[in-house]
CSV table of C-alpha atoms in Angstrom, one decimal:
chain,number,residue,atom,x,y,z
A,1,UNK,CA,-4.1,-3.5,-46.5
A,2,UNK,CA,-4.4,-5.8,-43.8
A,3,UNK,CA,-3.1,-4.1,-40.0
A,4,UNK,CA,-3.4,-6.1,-36.6
A,5,UNK,CA,-2.2,-3.8,-34.1
A,6,UNK,CA,-1.6,-4.8,-30.7
A,7,UNK,CA,0.8,-3.6,-27.1
A,8,UNK,CA,2.0,-4.5,-23.7
A,9,UNK,CA,2.2,-8.1,-23.5
A,10,UNK,CA,3.4,-6.9,-20.5
A,11,UNK,CA,5.1,-10.6,-20.8
A,12,UNK,CA,6.7,-12.1,-17.0
A,13,UNK,CA,4.2,-9.7,-15.4
A,14,UNK,CA,1.2,-12.0,-13.2
A,15,UNK,CA,-1.8,-10.3,-11.3
A,16,UNK,CA,-1.6,-9.8,-8.1
A,17,UNK,CA,-0.3,-13.7,-7.1
A,18,UNK,CA,-1.3,-15.5,-10.5
A,19,UNK,CA,1.1,-16.3,-13.2
A,20,UNK,CA,-0.3,-14.4,-15.9
A,21,UNK,CA,1.9,-16.3,-18.7
A,22,UNK,CA,-0.6,-18.8,-19.8
A,23,UNK,CA,-3.1,-17.1,-20.1
A,24,UNK,CA,-0.6,-14.3,-22.3
A,25,UNK,CA,0.8,-17.7,-24.4
A,26,UNK,CA,-3.3,-18.1,-25.1
A,27,UNK,CA,-3.1,-14.7,-26.1
A,28,UNK,CA,0.2,-15.4,-28.3
A,29,UNK,CA,-2.0,-18.2,-30.3
A,30,UNK,CA,-5.4,-16.1,-30.4
A,31,UNK,CA,-2.8,-13.5,-32.4
A,32,UNK,CA,-1.4,-15.8,-35.2
A,33,UNK,CA,-4.7,-17.5,-34.8
A,34,UNK,CA,-5.5,-13.6,-36.6
A,35,UNK,CA,-3.3,-13.3,-38.9
A,36,UNK,CA,-3.8,-16.4,-40.4
A,37,UNK,CA,-8.0,-16.4,-40.8
A,38,UNK,CA,-8.3,-13.0,-40.8
A,39,UNK,CA,-5.6,-13.1,-43.6
A,40,UNK,CA,-3.2,-10.1,-42.1
A,41,UNK,CA,-0.5,-8.3,-43.7
A,42,UNK,CA,1.3,-7.0,-41.3
A,43,UNK,CA,1.5,-7.0,-37.2
A,44,UNK,CA,2.1,-3.8,-35.1
A,45,UNK,CA,2.9,-4.1,-31.7
A,46,UNK,CA,2.9,-0.6,-30.4
A,47,UNK,CA,5.3,-1.5,-27.3
A,48,UNK,CA,5.5,-3.4,-23.7
A,49,UNK,CA,6.7,-6.0,-24.5
A,50,UNK,CA,7.8,-6.8,-21.4
A,51,UNK,CA,7.1,-6.1,-18.0
A,52,UNK,CA,10.4,-4.7,-16.8
A,53,UNK,CA,13.8,-4.8,-18.5
A,54,UNK,CA,15.1,-8.0,-17.7
A,55,UNK,CA,12.9,-10.2,-18.0
A,56,UNK,CA,12.3,-13.4,-15.7
A,57,UNK,CA,13.3,-16.1,-18.0
A,58,UNK,CA,10.1,-17.6,-18.8
A,59,UNK,CA,9.4,-14.7,-20.2
A,60,UNK,CA,12.0,-14.3,-22.3
A,61,UNK,CA,11.0,-18.2,-24.5
A,62,UNK,CA,7.0,-17.0,-24.6
A,63,UNK,CA,8.6,-13.9,-26.6
A,64,UNK,CA,11.4,-16.3,-28.7
A,65,UNK,CA,8.3,-19.1,-29.5
A,66,UNK,CA,6.0,-15.6,-30.2
A,67,UNK,CA,8.9,-14.3,-33.0
A,68,UNK,CA,9.1,-17.7,-34.3
A,69,UNK,CA,5.5,-18.3,-35.0
A,70,UNK,CA,5.2,-14.6,-36.7
A,71,UNK,CA,7.8,-15.2,-38.9
A,72,UNK,CA,6.3,-19.3,-40.2
A,73,UNK,CA,3.5,-16.9,-40.9
A,74,UNK,CA,5.6,-15.2,-43.5
A,75,UNK,CA,3.9,-12.1,-42.1
A,76,UNK,CA,5.7,-8.9,-41.3
A,77,UNK,CA,5.9,-7.8,-37.5
A,78,UNK,CA,6.8,-4.0,-36.7
A,79,UNK,CA,7.3,-3.8,-33.2
A,80,UNK,CA,8.9,-0.7,-31.2
A,81,UNK,CA,10.5,-1.2,-26.7
A,82,UNK,CA,7.9,0.9,-24.2
A,83,UNK,CA,9.2,2.4,-21.5
A,84,UNK,CA,9.2,-1.2,-19.2
A,85,UNK,CA,11.1,-2.0,-21.8
A,86,UNK,CA,14.6,-2.2,-22.3
A,87,UNK,CA,14.8,-1.0,-25.9
A,88,UNK,CA,18.8,-2.1,-25.8
A,89,UNK,CA,18.0,-5.4,-24.9
A,90,UNK,CA,14.6,-6.1,-26.6
A,91,UNK,CA,16.4,-4.5,-29.9
A,92,UNK,CA,20.2,-7.3,-30.5
A,93,UNK,CA,19.7,-8.8,-33.3
A,94,UNK,CA,17.6,-6.9,-34.8
A,95,UNK,CA,19.0,-6.7,-38.1
A,96,UNK,CA,18.8,-10.5,-38.1
A,97,UNK,CA,15.5,-10.8,-36.6
A,98,UNK,CA,14.7,-8.4,-39.5
A,99,UNK,CA,15.6,-11.0,-42.4
A,100,UNK,CA,12.4,-13.3,-41.4
A,101,UNK,CA,10.5,-10.1,-41.4
A,102,UNK,CA,9.9,-9.4,-37.7
A,103,UNK,CA,11.0,-5.4,-37.6
A,104,UNK,CA,12.3,-4.8,-34.8
A,105,UNK,CA,12.2,-0.6,-33.7
A,106,UNK,CA,14.1,0.2,-30.5
A,107,UNK,CA,16.8,2.9,-31.0
A,108,UNK,CA,15.3,6.6,-31.5
A,109,UNK,CA,18.0,7.9,-34.7
A,110,UNK,CA,15.8,5.4,-36.5
A,111,UNK,CA,12.8,7.3,-36.1
A,112,UNK,CA,12.9,8.3,-39.2
A,113,UNK,CA,14.2,5.4,-41.6
A,114,UNK,CA,10.6,3.0,-42.1
A,115,UNK,CA,9.8,0.0,-42.5
A,116,UNK,CA,8.5,-0.2,-46.7
A,117,UNK,CA,5.6,-3.0,-47.3
A,118,UNK,CA,3.8,-2.7,-50.5
A,119,UNK,CA,0.7,-3.8,-51.6
A,120,UNK,CA,-1.0,-4.0,-54.5
A,121,UNK,CA,-1.7,-0.3,-54.7
A,122,UNK,CA,2.1,0.9,-53.9
A,123,UNK,CA,4.0,1.3,-50.8
A,124,UNK,CA,3.0,2.1,-47.5
A,125,UNK,CA,5.9,3.3,-44.6
A,126,UNK,CA,6.4,2.4,-40.8
A,127,UNK,CA,8.0,4.3,-39.1
A,128,UNK,CA,8.4,3.4,-35.5
A,129,UNK,CA,8.9,5.7,-32.9
A,130,UNK,CA,10.6,3.6,-28.9
A,131,UNK,CA,9.0,5.5,-26.1
A,132,UNK,CA,11.1,8.6,-25.5
A,133,UNK,CA,12.6,8.6,-22.6
A,134,UNK,CA,13.2,12.9,-22.9
A,135,UNK,CA,16.2,12.8,-20.2
A,136,UNK,CA,17.8,10.0,-22.6
A,137,UNK,CA,17.2,11.6,-25.9
A,138,UNK,CA,16.6,15.3,-25.9
A,139,UNK,CA,20.4,15.7,-27.6
A,140,UNK,CA,19.7,13.3,-29.8
A,141,UNK,CA,16.8,15.2,-31.1
A,142,UNK,CA,18.6,18.7,-30.0
A,143,UNK,CA,15.8,20.0,-27.6
A,144,UNK,CA,16.3,22.6,-25.4
A,145,UNK,CA,14.6,21.1,-22.8
A,146,UNK,CA,13.3,17.4,-22.2
A,147,UNK,CA,9.2,16.7,-22.2
A,148,UNK,CA,7.4,14.2,-23.9
A,149,UNK,CA,5.7,16.7,-26.4
A,150,UNK,CA,9.1,17.9,-27.6
A,151,UNK,CA,11.3,14.8,-28.8
A,152,UNK,CA,8.1,13.6,-30.1
A,153,UNK,CA,7.0,16.8,-32.2
A,154,UNK,CA,11.1,16.0,-33.0
A,155,UNK,CA,10.7,12.6,-33.9
A,156,UNK,CA,7.7,13.3,-36.3
A,157,UNK,CA,9.4,16.0,-37.6
A,158,UNK,CA,11.9,13.8,-39.1
A,159,UNK,CA,8.8,11.0,-39.8
A,160,UNK,CA,7.5,14.0,-42.1
A,161,UNK,CA,10.9,14.8,-43.8
A,162,UNK,CA,10.7,11.1,-44.8
A,163,UNK,CA,7.5,10.7,-45.8
A,164,UNK,CA,8.2,13.7,-48.2
A,165,UNK,CA,11.0,12.3,-49.9
A,166,UNK,CA,9.3,9.5,-51.0
A,167,UNK,CA,6.4,8.6,-54.5
A,168,UNK,CA,3.7,10.6,-54.2
A,169,UNK,CA,0.2,7.3,-52.8
A,170,UNK,CA,2.8,6.7,-50.4
A,171,UNK,CA,0.3,5.9,-46.9
A,172,UNK,CA,2.5,6.2,-44.1
A,173,UNK,CA,1.6,4.4,-40.2
A,174,UNK,CA,3.2,5.0,-36.7
A,175,UNK,CA,3.2,3.3,-34.3
A,176,UNK,CA,4.2,5.2,-30.3
A,177,UNK,CA,4.2,4.5,-26.0
A,178,UNK,CA,3.3,7.8,-25.3
A,179,UNK,CA,0.3,9.3,-23.3
A,180,UNK,CA,-1.3,10.7,-25.9
A,181,UNK,CA,-4.3,13.7,-24.1
A,182,UNK,CA,-7.5,12.2,-23.9
A,183,UNK,CA,-6.2,8.6,-23.4
A,184,UNK,CA,-8.2,7.0,-20.0
A,185,UNK,CA,-6.0,5.9,-17.8
A,186,UNK,CA,-5.8,2.6,-15.7
A,187,UNK,CA,-4.1,1.7,-12.4
A,188,UNK,CA,-1.3,-0.4,-14.2
A,189,UNK,CA,-0.1,1.3,-16.4
A,190,UNK,CA,3.6,3.5,-14.3
A,191,UNK,CA,4.2,6.9,-14.4
A,192,UNK,CA,5.9,8.7,-17.3
A,193,UNK,CA,5.4,12.3,-16.0
A,194,UNK,CA,8.0,14.8,-16.6
A,195,UNK,CA,7.4,18.1,-15.6
A,196,UNK,CA,4.2,18.0,-14.2
A,197,UNK,CA,3.5,16.6,-17.3
A,198,UNK,CA,2.3,13.4,-18.8
A,199,UNK,CA,0.3,13.8,-21.7
A,200,UNK,CA,1.3,14.9,-25.2
A,201,UNK,CA,-1.4,16.1,-28.1
A,202,UNK,CA,-3.1,13.9,-30.5
A,203,UNK,CA,-2.4,17.4,-33.2
A,204,UNK,CA,2.0,15.6,-32.7
A,205,UNK,CA,0.9,12.7,-35.3
A,206,UNK,CA,-0.7,15.3,-37.9
A,207,UNK,CA,0.2,13.6,-41.3
A,208,UNK,CA,0.4,10.5,-41.2
A,209,UNK,CA,-3.1,7.8,-42.2
A,210,UNK,CA,-2.7,5.9,-39.1
A,211,UNK,CA,-1.0,5.9,-35.2
A,212,UNK,CA,-0.8,3.2,-33.8
A,213,UNK,CA,-0.4,3.4,-30.0
A,214,UNK,CA,0.5,1.7,-26.9
A,215,UNK,CA,1.4,2.2,-23.5
A,216,UNK,CA,-2.5,2.9,-21.9
A,217,UNK,CA,-3.8,-0.6,-21.2
A,218,UNK,CA,-7.5,0.3,-22.5
A,219,UNK,CA,-8.7,0.1,-26.0
A,220,UNK,CA,-9.3,3.9,-26.9
A,221,UNK,CA,-10.0,5.2,-29.8
A,222,UNK,CA,-8.6,9.0,-29.7
A,223,UNK,CA,-9.5,9.9,-33.4
A,224,UNK,CA,-10.5,7.6,-36.2
A,225,UNK,CA,-6.5,8.0,-36.9
A,226,UNK,CA,-5.4,7.7,-33.9
A,227,UNK,CA,-6.1,4.4,-31.6
A,228,UNK,CA,-4.9,2.8,-28.9
A,229,UNK,CA,-4.9,-1.2,-28.9
A,230,UNK,CA,-5.2,-1.6,-24.6
A,231,UNK,CA,-3.0,-4.4,-23.1
A,232,UNK,CA,-4.3,-8.2,-23.7
A,233,UNK,CA,-4.9,-9.3,-20.3
A,234,UNK,CA,-6.0,-7.2,-17.4
A,235,UNK,CA,-2.8,-5.6,-15.3
A,236,UNK,CA,-5.5,-4.2,-12.7
A,237,UNK,CA,-8.5,-4.2,-10.6
A,238,UNK,CA,-8.9,-0.3,-12.7
A,239,UNK,CA,-9.1,-2.8,-15.4
A,240,UNK,CA,-12.5,-4.7,-14.7
A,241,UNK,CA,-14.7,-3.0,-16.9
A,242,UNK,CA,-12.6,-3.0,-19.9
A,243,UNK,CA,-13.3,-5.3,-23.5
A,244,UNK,CA,-9.7,-6.1,-24.1
A,245,UNK,CA,-8.8,-6.8,-28.1
A,246,UNK,CA,-6.1,-5.9,-30.6
A,247,UNK,CA,-7.6,-3.9,-33.9
A,248,UNK,CA,-8.1,-5.2,-37.0
A,249,UNK,CA,-7.6,-2.1,-39.2
A,250,UNK,CA,-8.0,-2.1,-43.3
A,251,UNK,CA,-6.3,1.1,-44.9
A,252,UNK,CA,-7.7,1.4,-48.4
A,253,UNK,CA,-5.5,3.4,-51.4
A,254,UNK,CA,-6.0,6.2,-50.7
A,255,UNK,CA,-5.8,6.0,-47.2
A,256,UNK,CA,-9.0,5.6,-45.8
A,257,UNK,CA,-9.2,3.4,-42.6
A,258,UNK,CA,-12.1,1.2,-41.2
A,259,UNK,CA,-11.3,-0.7,-38.1
A,260,UNK,CA,-13.0,-4.1,-36.3
A,261,UNK,CA,-12.6,-4.5,-32.4
A,262,UNK,CA,-11.0,-8.4,-32.0
A,263,UNK,CA,-11.4,-10.2,-28.9
A,264,UNK,CA,-8.7,-11.6,-26.6
A,265,UNK,CA,-8.8,-14.4,-24.8
A,266,UNK,CA,-10.4,-14.2,-21.2
A,267,UNK,CA,-8.8,-15.8,-18.6
A,268,UNK,CA,-10.8,-15.3,-15.8
A,269,UNK,CA,-13.1,-12.3,-15.5
A,270,UNK,CA,-12.5,-9.6,-13.9
A,271,UNK,CA,-15.5,-8.2,-10.3
A,272,UNK,CA,-15.2,-5.3,-7.9
A,273,UNK,CA,-17.8,-5.8,-5.4
A,274,UNK,CA,-18.7,-3.7,-2.6
A,275,UNK,CA,-20.1,-3.6,1.3
A,276,UNK,CA,-20.1,-5.6,4.5
A,277,UNK,CA,-18.4,-8.8,4.8
A,278,UNK,CA,-22.2,-10.2,6.3
A,279,UNK,CA,-23.6,-8.4,2.7
A,280,UNK,CA,-20.7,-9.5,0.5
A,281,UNK,CA,-21.4,-13.1,2.0
A,282,UNK,CA,-25.5,-13.5,1.4
A,283,UNK,CA,-26.5,-10.8,-1.4
A,284,UNK,CA,-27.7,-13.1,-4.1
A,285,UNK,CA,-27.1,-10.7,-6.7
A,286,UNK,CA,-23.1,-11.9,-6.3
A,287,UNK,CA,-23.9,-15.0,-7.8
A,288,UNK,CA,-22.3,-14.3,-10.6
A,289,UNK,CA,-19.4,-12.9,-9.4
A,290,UNK,CA,-18.2,-16.5,-7.7
A,291,UNK,CA,-16.1,-18.0,-10.0
A,292,UNK,CA,-14.6,-14.1,-10.7
A,293,UNK,CA,-11.5,-12.7,-9.5
A,294,UNK,CA,-12.6,-10.7,-7.0
A,295,UNK,CA,-11.3,-7.1,-5.3
A,296,UNK,CA,-13.8,-7.2,-2.6
A,297,UNK,CA,-13.5,-3.3,-0.7
A,298,UNK,CA,-15.3,-4.3,2.8
A,299,UNK,CA,-17.1,-1.2,4.5
A,300,UNK,CA,-17.2,-2.6,8.3
A,301,UNK,CA,-17.2,-0.2,10.4
A,302,UNK,CA,-15.0,-2.5,12.2
A,303,UNK,CA,-12.6,-4.7,10.6
A,304,UNK,CA,-13.8,-7.9,11.1
A,305,UNK,CA,-12.7,-11.8,11.9
A,306,UNK,CA,-11.1,-14.0,9.2
A,307,UNK,CA,-12.1,-11.8,6.8
A,308,UNK,CA,-10.4,-13.2,3.7
A,309,UNK,CA,-11.2,-17.0,4.9
A,310,UNK,CA,-14.8,-16.1,5.3
A,311,UNK,CA,-14.6,-14.2,1.5
A,312,UNK,CA,-13.2,-17.3,-0.9
A,313,UNK,CA,-15.3,-19.9,0.8
A,314,UNK,CA,-18.2,-18.2,-1.0
A,315,UNK,CA,-15.4,-16.2,-3.8
A,316,UNK,CA,-11.9,-19.0,-4.3
A,317,UNK,CA,-10.3,-16.6,-6.6
A,318,UNK,CA,-10.7,-13.4,-4.4
A,319,UNK,CA,-6.9,-12.2,-5.1
A,320,UNK,CA,-7.5,-8.4,-4.0
A,321,UNK,CA,-9.3,-7.2,0.1
A,322,UNK,CA,-9.3,-3.6,0.6
A,323,UNK,CA,-11.0,-2.0,3.8
A,324,UNK,CA,-12.7,1.0,3.4
A,325,UNK,CA,-14.6,2.0,6.6
A,326,UNK,CA,-17.8,4.3,5.7
A,327,UNK,CA,-16.3,7.6,7.1
A,328,UNK,CA,-16.5,11.0,6.0
A,329,UNK,CA,-13.0,12.6,4.8
A,330,UNK,CA,-11.9,14.8,6.9
A,331,UNK,CA,-13.2,11.8,9.9
A,332,UNK,CA,-9.5,11.3,12.1
A,333,UNK,CA,-9.9,7.7,11.7
A,334,UNK,CA,-9.8,7.9,8.2
A,335,UNK,CA,-6.5,6.1,6.8
A,336,UNK,CA,-4.1,7.4,5.4
A,337,UNK,CA,-3.8,5.5,2.3
A,338,UNK,CA,-8.0,7.2,2.1
A,339,UNK,CA,-6.9,10.3,2.9
A,340,UNK,CA,-3.8,10.6,-0.1
A,341,UNK,CA,-6.1,8.7,-3.2
A,342,UNK,CA,-5.8,9.9,-6.5
A,343,UNK,CA,-3.2,12.5,-5.3
A,344,UNK,CA,0.5,12.9,-7.1
A,345,UNK,CA,3.6,12.9,-6.0
A,346,UNK,CA,3.7,16.4,-6.0
A,347,UNK,CA,0.5,16.9,-4.4
A,348,UNK,CA,1.2,15.1,-0.9
A,349,UNK,CA,4.4,17.2,-1.5
A,350,UNK,CA,3.2,20.4,-1.2
A,351,UNK,CA,1.0,19.5,1.0
A,352,UNK,CA,3.2,18.8,3.7
A,353,UNK,CA,4.9,21.8,2.9
A,354,UNK,CA,2.0,23.9,3.7
A,355,UNK,CA,1.2,21.5,7.2
A,356,UNK,CA,4.4,22.9,8.3
A,357,UNK,CA,5.2,25.2,7.2
A,358,UNK,CA,1.2,27.3,7.2
A,359,UNK,CA,1.2,28.2,3.6
A,360,UNK,CA,2.2,26.3,-0.3
A,361,UNK,CA,4.9,26.5,-1.6
A,362,UNK,CA,5.8,29.3,-3.9
A,363,UNK,CA,5.8,29.0,-7.6
A,364,UNK,CA,9.7,28.7,-8.1
A,365,UNK,CA,9.4,26.1,-4.5
A,366,UNK,CA,7.0,24.3,-6.2
A,367,UNK,CA,10.0,24.1,-9.8
A,368,UNK,CA,11.7,22.3,-7.4
A,369,UNK,CA,9.7,20.0,-6.1
A,370,UNK,CA,9.2,19.5,-9.9
A,371,UNK,CA,12.0,18.8,-10.5
A,372,UNK,CA,13.6,16.9,-8.2
A,373,UNK,CA,10.6,14.3,-8.7
A,374,UNK,CA,12.0,14.3,-12.2
A,375,UNK,CA,15.3,14.0,-11.7
A,376,UNK,CA,14.1,10.4,-9.2
A,377,UNK,CA,12.1,9.7,-11.5
A,378,UNK,CA,14.4,9.6,-14.7
A,379,UNK,CA,18.0,8.2,-11.9
A,380,UNK,CA,15.0,5.3,-11.6
A,381,UNK,CA,14.7,4.5,-15.8
A,382,UNK,CA,18.4,5.0,-16.0
A,383,UNK,CA,19.2,2.7,-13.7
A,384,UNK,CA,17.1,-0.2,-15.6
A,385,UNK,CA,18.0,0.9,-18.6
A,386,UNK,CA,21.7,0.0,-17.3
A,387,UNK,CA,20.7,-3.0,-15.6
């Protein structure tokens, strides 16, 4: 069975001030063309279809168009909700849409109920695990402490229990939206840390033939059977070196697989350039970036006059301007943002306690801070889902 694995469309998202809907539409066209030309048997969409719980109308219209085009192909699609989606909104009409061959899996309680498709070698069971927000699903899965690993492990127990009841030789595919250990994040993913832990081990998914992951925006192979497709488009300059692709996966009669990366359309190259303003304007080696979307980091000791206007004369698609004078991290003039770069909210709070009290928090106090950050993050999720 030939599968096309994609995720993290983020319909409705912009890239800095650039409207990405035309590029997202071009991606949908490439997806449909690939399904047709490569004789794909099933399309897998592993969450974050939309960029936010209440997407703009234009994004909903593009999603509607995508559903119709996929249904018209007569090729089944299995799709789960991600942490950016409102599972309840995305799942409206799921039973009706399923009759057209587009199977929306947004209900955590149905984790052990697969979409079963067949080829010449027998059945393939597709289990959709939507994003499992631990605080919201811990009772459903009967876990004592809310954590990503515990709820995903419980969901996978249901998958394996159902699979054990099926005919010998039934192959299995899991779609999941999570941060799995070993994955490389970028700046454009929303933080899902709970209890100071964001990732879960790949071993949670043991026992199935293929795991189609969503959430991280870079295409990655964690194991031969556990892969991220990544987002089809860049959503931050941290993705400048990404090759945006989908996975074309062939699952044979025994469950062995081969995988090939299918390139997504590139609306415009990304470039991160750094130096003084005069260096950036004069360096001939930067000519290859003149038509790219550019993030420019200026290292001038003193902020130059009208830097954006001058930069856009050479790099007309400059979208981001960063000032980072070449100073040591202990320099009193180093920016607050630079001093905090790479530090978590928990670490910043602990540093603040140490600064005002003369000593950092003890283990109990670190636990209080962690619980407070988790409570705020969970409240934000609940409010968004309830909108």
